[in-house]
Coordinates of C-alpha atoms in Angstrom, one line a residue:
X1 CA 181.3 28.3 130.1
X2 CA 181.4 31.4 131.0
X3 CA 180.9 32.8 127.7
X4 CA 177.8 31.1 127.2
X5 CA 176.3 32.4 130.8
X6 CA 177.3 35.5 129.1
X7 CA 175.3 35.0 126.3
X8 CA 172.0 33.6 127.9
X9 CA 172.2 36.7 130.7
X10 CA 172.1 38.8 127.4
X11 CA 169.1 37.1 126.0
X12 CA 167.3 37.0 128.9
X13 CA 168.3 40.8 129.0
X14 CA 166.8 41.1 125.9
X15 CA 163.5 39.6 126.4
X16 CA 163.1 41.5 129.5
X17 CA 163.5 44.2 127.6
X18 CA 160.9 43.6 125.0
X19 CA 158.4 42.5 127.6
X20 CA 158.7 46.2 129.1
X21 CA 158.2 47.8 125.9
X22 CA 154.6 45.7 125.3
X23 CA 153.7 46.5 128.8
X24 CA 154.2 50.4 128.4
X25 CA 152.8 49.4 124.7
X26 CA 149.5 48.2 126.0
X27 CA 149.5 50.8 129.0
X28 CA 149.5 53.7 127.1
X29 CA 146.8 52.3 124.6
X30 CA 144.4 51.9 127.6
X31 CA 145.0 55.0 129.0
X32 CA 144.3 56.7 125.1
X33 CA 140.9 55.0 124.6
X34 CA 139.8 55.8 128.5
X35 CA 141.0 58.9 127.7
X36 CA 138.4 59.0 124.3
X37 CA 135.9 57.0 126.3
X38 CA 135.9 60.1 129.3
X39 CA 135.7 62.6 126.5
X40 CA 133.0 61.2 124.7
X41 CA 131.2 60.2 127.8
X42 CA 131.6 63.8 129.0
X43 CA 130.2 65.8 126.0
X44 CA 127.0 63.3 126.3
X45 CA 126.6 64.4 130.1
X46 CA 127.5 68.2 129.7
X47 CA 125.3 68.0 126.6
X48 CA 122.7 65.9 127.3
X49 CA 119.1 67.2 127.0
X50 CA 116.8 64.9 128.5
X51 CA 113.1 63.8 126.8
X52 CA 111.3 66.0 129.4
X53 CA 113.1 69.6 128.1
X54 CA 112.3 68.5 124.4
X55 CA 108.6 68.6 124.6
X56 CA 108.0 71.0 127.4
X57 CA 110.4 73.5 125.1
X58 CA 108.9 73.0 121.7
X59 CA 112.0 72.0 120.3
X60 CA 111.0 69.2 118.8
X61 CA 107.4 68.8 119.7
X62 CA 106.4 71.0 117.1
X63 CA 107.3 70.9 113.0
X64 CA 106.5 75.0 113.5
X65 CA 109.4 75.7 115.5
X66 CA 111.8 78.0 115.4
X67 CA 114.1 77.6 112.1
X68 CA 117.7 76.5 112.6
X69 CA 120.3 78.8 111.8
X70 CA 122.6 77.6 109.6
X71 CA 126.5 78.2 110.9
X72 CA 128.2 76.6 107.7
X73 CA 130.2 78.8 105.7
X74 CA 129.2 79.8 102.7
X75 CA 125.6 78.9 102.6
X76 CA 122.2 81.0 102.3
X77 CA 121.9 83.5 104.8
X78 CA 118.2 82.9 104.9
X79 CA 117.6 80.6 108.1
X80 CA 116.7 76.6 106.9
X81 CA 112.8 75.9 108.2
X82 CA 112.1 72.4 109.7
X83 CA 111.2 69.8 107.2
X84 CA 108.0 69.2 108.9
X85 CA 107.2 73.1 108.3
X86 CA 108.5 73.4 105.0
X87 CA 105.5 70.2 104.0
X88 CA 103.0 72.3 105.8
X89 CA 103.9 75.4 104.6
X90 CA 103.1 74.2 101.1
X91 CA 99.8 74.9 99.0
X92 CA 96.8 72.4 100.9
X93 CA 96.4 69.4 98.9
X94 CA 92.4 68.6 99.3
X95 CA 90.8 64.8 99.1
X96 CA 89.6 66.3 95.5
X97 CA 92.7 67.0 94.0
X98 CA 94.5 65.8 91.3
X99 CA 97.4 64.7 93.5
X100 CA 94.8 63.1 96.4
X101 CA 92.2 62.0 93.7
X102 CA 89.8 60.8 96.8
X103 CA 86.9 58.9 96.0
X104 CA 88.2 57.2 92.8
X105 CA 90.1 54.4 91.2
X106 CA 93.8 55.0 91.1
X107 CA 96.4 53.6 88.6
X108 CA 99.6 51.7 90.3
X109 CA 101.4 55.1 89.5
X110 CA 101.1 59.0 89.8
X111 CA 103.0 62.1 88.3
X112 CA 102.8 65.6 90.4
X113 CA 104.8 68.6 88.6
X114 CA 106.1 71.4 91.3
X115 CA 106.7 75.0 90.5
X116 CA 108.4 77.4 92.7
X117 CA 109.9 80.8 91.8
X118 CA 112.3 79.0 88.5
X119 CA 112.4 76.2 90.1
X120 CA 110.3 73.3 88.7
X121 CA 110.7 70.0 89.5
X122 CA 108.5 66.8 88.6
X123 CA 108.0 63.4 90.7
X124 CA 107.0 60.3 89.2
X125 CA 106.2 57.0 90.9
X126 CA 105.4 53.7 90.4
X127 CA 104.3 50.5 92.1
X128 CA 104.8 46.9 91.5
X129 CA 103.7 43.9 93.4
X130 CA 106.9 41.6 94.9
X131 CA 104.9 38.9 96.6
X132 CA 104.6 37.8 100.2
X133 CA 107.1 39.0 102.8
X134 CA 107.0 37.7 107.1
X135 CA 103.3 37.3 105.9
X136 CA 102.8 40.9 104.7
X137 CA 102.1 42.1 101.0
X138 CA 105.1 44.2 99.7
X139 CA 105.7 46.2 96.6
X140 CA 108.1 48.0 95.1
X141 CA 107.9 51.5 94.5
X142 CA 110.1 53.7 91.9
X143 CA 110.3 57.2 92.3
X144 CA 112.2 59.3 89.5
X145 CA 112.2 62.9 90.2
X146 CA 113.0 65.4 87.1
X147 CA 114.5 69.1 87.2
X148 CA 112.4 70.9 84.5
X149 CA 113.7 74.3 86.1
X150 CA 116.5 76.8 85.4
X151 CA 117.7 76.2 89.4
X152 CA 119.5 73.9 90.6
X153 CA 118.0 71.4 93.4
X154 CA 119.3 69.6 96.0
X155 CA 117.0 66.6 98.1
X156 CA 116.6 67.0 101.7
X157 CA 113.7 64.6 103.5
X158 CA 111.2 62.6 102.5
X159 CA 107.5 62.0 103.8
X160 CA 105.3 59.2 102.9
X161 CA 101.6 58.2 103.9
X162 CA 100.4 54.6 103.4
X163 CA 97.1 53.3 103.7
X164 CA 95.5 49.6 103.9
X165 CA 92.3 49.0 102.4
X166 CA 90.4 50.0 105.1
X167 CA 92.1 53.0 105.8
X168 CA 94.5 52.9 108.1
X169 CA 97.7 55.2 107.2
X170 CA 101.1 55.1 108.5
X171 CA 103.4 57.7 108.0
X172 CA 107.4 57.5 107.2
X173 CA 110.1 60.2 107.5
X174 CA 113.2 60.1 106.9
X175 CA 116.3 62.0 105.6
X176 CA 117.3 61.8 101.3
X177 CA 115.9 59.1 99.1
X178 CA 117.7 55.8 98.5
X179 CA 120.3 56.4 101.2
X180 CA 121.6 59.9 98.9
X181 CA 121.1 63.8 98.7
X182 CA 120.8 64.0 95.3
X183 CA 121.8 67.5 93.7
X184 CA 119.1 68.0 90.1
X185 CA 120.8 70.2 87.9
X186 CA 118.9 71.4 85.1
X187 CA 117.4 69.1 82.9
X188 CA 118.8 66.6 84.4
X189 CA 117.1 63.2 86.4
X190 CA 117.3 61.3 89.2
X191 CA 115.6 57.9 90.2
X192 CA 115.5 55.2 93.3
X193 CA 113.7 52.0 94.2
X194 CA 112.5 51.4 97.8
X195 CA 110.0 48.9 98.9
X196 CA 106.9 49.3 101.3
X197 CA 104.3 46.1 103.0
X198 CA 100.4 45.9 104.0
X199 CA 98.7 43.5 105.9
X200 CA 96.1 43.8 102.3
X201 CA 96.7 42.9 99.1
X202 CA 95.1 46.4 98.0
X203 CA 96.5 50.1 99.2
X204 CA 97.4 53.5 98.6
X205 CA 100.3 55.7 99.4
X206 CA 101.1 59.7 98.6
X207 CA 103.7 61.9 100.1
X208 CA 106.2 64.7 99.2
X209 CA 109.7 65.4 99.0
X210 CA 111.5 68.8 100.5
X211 CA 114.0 70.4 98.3
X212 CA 116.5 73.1 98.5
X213 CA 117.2 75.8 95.9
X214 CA 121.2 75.4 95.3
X215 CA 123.0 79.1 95.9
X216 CA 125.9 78.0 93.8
X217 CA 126.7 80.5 90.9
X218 CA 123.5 81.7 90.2
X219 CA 123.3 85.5 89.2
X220 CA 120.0 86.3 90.6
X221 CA 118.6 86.2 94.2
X222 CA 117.4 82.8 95.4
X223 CA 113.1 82.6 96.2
X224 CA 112.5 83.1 99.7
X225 CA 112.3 80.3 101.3
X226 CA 114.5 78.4 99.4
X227 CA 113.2 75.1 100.7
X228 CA 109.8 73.8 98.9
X229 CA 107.9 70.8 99.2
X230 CA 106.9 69.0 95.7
X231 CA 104.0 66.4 96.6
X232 CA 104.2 62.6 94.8
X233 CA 100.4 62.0 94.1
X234 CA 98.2 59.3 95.6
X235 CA 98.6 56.0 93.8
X236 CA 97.0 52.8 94.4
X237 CA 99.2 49.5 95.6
X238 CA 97.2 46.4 93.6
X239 CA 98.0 43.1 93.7
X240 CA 96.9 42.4 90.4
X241 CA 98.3 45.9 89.3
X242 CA 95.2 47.6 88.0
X243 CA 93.5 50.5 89.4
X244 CA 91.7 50.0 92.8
X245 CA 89.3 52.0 94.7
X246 CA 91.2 53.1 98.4
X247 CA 89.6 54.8 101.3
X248 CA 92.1 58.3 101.8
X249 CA 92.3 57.7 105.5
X250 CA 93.5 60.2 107.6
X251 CA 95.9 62.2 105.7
X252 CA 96.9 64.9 108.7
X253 CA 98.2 64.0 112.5
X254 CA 95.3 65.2 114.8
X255 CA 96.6 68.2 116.9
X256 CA 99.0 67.0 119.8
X257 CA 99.5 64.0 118.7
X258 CA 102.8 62.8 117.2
X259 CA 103.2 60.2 114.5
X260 CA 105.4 56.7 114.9
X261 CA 108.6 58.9 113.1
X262 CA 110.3 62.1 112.6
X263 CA 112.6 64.3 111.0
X264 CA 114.9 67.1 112.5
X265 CA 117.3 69.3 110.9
X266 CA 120.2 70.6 113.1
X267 CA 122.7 72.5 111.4
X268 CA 122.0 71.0 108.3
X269 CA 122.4 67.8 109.7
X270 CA 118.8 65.8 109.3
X271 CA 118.1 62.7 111.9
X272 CA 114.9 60.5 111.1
X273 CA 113.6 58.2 112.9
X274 CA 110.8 54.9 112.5
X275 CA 109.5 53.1 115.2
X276 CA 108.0 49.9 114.8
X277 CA 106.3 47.7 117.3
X278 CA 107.8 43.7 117.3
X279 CA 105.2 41.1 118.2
X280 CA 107.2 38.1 118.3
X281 CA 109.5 40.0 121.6
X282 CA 106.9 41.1 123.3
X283 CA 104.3 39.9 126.1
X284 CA 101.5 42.1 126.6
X285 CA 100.4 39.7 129.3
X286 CA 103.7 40.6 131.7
X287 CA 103.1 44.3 130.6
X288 CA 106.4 43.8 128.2
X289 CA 105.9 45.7 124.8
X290 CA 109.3 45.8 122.4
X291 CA 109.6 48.2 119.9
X292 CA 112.6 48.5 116.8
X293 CA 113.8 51.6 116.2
X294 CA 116.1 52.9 112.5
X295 CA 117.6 56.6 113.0
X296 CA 118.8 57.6 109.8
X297 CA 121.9 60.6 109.6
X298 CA 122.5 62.5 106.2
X299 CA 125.1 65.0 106.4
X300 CA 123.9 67.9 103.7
X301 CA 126.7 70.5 105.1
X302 CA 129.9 71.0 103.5
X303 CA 132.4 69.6 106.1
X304 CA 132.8 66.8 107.3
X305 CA 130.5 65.4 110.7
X306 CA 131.7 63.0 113.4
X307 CA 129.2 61.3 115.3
X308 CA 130.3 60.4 119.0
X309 CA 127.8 58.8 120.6
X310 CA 123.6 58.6 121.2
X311 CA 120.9 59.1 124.1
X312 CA 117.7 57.4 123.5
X313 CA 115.2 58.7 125.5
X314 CA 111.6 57.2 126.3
X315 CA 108.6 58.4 128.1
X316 CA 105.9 55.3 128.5
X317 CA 102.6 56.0 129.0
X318 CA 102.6 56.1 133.0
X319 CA 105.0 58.9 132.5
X320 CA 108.4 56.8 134.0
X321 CA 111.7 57.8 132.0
X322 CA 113.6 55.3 130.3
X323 CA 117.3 56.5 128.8
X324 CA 119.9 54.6 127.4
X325 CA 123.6 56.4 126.9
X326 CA 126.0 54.8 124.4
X327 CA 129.6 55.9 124.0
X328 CA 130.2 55.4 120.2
X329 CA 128.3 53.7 117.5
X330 CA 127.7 50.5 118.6
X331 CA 125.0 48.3 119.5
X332 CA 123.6 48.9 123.3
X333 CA 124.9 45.8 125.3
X334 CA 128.2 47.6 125.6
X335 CA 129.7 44.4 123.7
X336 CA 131.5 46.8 120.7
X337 CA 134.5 49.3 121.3
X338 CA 133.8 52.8 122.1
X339 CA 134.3 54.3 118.0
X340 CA 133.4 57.3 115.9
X341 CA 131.8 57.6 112.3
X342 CA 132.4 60.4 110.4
X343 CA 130.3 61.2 108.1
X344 CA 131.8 63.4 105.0
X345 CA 129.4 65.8 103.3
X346 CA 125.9 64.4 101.7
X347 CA 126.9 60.7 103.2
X348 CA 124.3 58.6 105.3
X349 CA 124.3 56.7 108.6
X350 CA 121.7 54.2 109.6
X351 CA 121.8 52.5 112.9
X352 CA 119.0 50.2 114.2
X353 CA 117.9 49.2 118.4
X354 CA 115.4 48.1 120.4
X355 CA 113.2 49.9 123.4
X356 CA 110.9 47.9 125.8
X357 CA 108.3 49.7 127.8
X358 CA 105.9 48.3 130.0
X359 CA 102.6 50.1 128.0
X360 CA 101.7 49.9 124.3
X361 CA 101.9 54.0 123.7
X362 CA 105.1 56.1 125.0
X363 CA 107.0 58.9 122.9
X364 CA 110.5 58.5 122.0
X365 CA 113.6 61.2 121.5
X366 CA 117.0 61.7 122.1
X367 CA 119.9 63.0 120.2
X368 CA 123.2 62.1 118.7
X369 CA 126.4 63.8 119.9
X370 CA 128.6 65.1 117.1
X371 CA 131.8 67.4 116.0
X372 CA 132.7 69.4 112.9
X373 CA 135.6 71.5 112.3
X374 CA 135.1 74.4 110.2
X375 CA 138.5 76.7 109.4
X376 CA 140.1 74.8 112.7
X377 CA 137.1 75.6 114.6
X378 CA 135.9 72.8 116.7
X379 CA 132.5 72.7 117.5
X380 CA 129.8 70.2 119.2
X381 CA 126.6 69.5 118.2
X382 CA 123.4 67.9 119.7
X383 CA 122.0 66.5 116.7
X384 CA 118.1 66.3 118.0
X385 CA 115.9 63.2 117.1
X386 CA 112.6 64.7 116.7
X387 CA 109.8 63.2 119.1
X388 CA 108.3 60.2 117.6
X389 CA 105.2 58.4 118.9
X390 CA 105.5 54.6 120.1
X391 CA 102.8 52.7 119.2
X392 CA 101.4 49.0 118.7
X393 CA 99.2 50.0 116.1
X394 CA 101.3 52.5 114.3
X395 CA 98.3 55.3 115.9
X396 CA 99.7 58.7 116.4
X397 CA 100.3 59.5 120.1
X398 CA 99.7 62.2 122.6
X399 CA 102.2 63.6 124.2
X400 CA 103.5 62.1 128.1
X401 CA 104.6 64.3 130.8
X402 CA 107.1 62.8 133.3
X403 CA 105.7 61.6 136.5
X404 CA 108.3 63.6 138.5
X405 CA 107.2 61.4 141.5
X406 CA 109.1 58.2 140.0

């Protein structure tokens, strides 16, 4: 008898035991991820530069800014204009061009050569009618691009213009092509497919696409800048895929006003955004106007980014504030665990949410916090969203000031 009360004492000994060990188990994990939480929640509040600075400072309320200096090692010493700049910075494209072609019948597809300095590189795109999609006309477009140069090329941003067929444009920025920074060697190509929708069943679109002369190996001095713009010539959308006679629209954002998307370099790091209003949320009666937002993230450094965390920021057009602070990736409810995503050189990130505003017209900004370590250097970024116009009718939109008295 008494060896078996010795033998349950020990396995109740043991048990006891083992129960501990979960407890201080599952104590020390809590303590690690409030630990991460109050870091990450800490470089968003000592970093955190609200809506107001951003377009009182210029920062991002103007593609003309100042251009970011790049800190990565090993890369051009010439600083990296905004992609914005770099578009307007290129040769004027007129309504009588050959890559604008106002006025006449275009073909479902276009071809634009680009030279600068030994750099040449050629875009070619094509549309094709897919059909009917949440009641909206949608084609698909192919864009191959071709490096006819002796430089090597790297992709940056994109900028696209699409018109109805009465003339109402739309504009679309974003970071890469196809979810990729593609590097064009010489003589060498590179294609993608991407889709775009119209209330019509006729249209137009144009654009242009920012590159980067490569620095690697080359025996002679790069062209100053080395970023161009190479434009991707009007071409008509057609239903029946013939040509079709377009109006050109507005092809330029009127001065102080700021289109439904952006795109912002910081550090090499490039944030675009698209903002798109949602009918079936909202209820303009009760004042209650919902909008979907897509930031994309490319990566074009060398190293490695982490992203921490986000600030949305909105300005509605009565001039209230509206900001939303997420620890981590995840959707905005504050249902998903406080995570990072790191983001390894030339890889994407895409993450989607929703703003509600009380007006049809606000601006929207923000920024992502981020890390990199470069030679065991820690460093933290703010990686700006550029300011973006909201809109029901995908108009550009004037720029709010805060109503400090709210």
């Amino acid at each position: 008898l008494r060896s078996g009360m010795l033998v349950v004492r020990d396995g109740m000994l043991y048990v006891s035991l083992c129960l501990v060990s979960i407890l201080l188990q599952l104590l020390v994990s809590s303590l690690m991820q409030e630990m991460h939480s109050t870091q990450l929640k800490g470089h968003l509040t000592r970093r955190s530069t609200p809506l107001v600075s951003l377009t009182r400072s210029g920062h991002a309320a103007s593609p003309l800014a100042e251009p970011t200096k790049m800190k990565e090692q090993g890369t051009s010493k010439q600083p990296m204009l905004q992609p914005d700049a770099v578009r307007l910075r290129a040769p004027a494209v007129g309504p009588n061009s050959r890559e604008m072609r106002c006025g006449y019948a275009l073909p479902p597809e276009s071809y634009v050569e680009t030279r600068h300095g030994d750099a040449v590189v050629s875009v070619s795109v094509r549309s094709t009618y897919s059909g009917m999609k949440g009641g909206k006309h949608e084609w698909s477009i192919h864009v191959e691009f071709s490096n006819r140069g002796m430089l090597p090329v790297q992709l940056l941003t994109r900028h696209w213009v699409i018109t109805d067929a009465q003339g109402k444009a739309r504009q679309i920025k974003g970071a890469g092509a196809g979810g990729a920074l593609p590097t064009l060697h010489p003589a060498t190509e590179w294609s993608f497919t991407t889709s775009t929708t119209l209330p019509t069943d006729v249209g137009a679109m144009h654009g242009s696409f920012q590159f980067e002369v490569l620095e690697r190996d080359l025996p002679w001095p790069l062209p100053s800048p080395p970023a161009f713009s190479c434009p991707a010539g009007r071409l008509a959308l057609s239903r029946r895929g013939r040509e079709e006679l377009v109006p050109c629209g507005e092809t330029s954002d009127p001065p102080g006003r700021f289109p439904t998307t952006s795109i912002w370099n910081t550090d090499r790091v490039f944030v675009g955004v698209v903002i798109q209003y949602i009918v079936e949320l909202s209820e303009p009666d009760a004042s209650r106007y919902v909008f979907k937002y897509t930031v994309t993230i490319h990566n074009a450094r060398k190293e490695p980014v982490v992203l921490l965390g986000r600030r949305i920021e909105t300005i509605d057009a009565r001039g209230h504030v509206h900001a939303d602070e997420v620890m981590g990736l995840g959707p905005s409810d504050g249902t998903s665990k406080v995570s990072a995503v790191m983001l390894n050189a030339g890889a994407g990130f895409r993450i989607e949410g929703r703003v509600t505003l009380p007006t049809p017209t606000g601006n929207f900004g923000g920024h992502f916090g981020a890390r990199t370590d470069v030679n065991a250097a820690v460093a933290e970024h703010n990686l700006l969203i550029g300011i973006a116009g909201i809109s029901v009718d995908d108009s550009p939109v004037q720029r709010y000031e805060p109503n400090v008295f709210v």
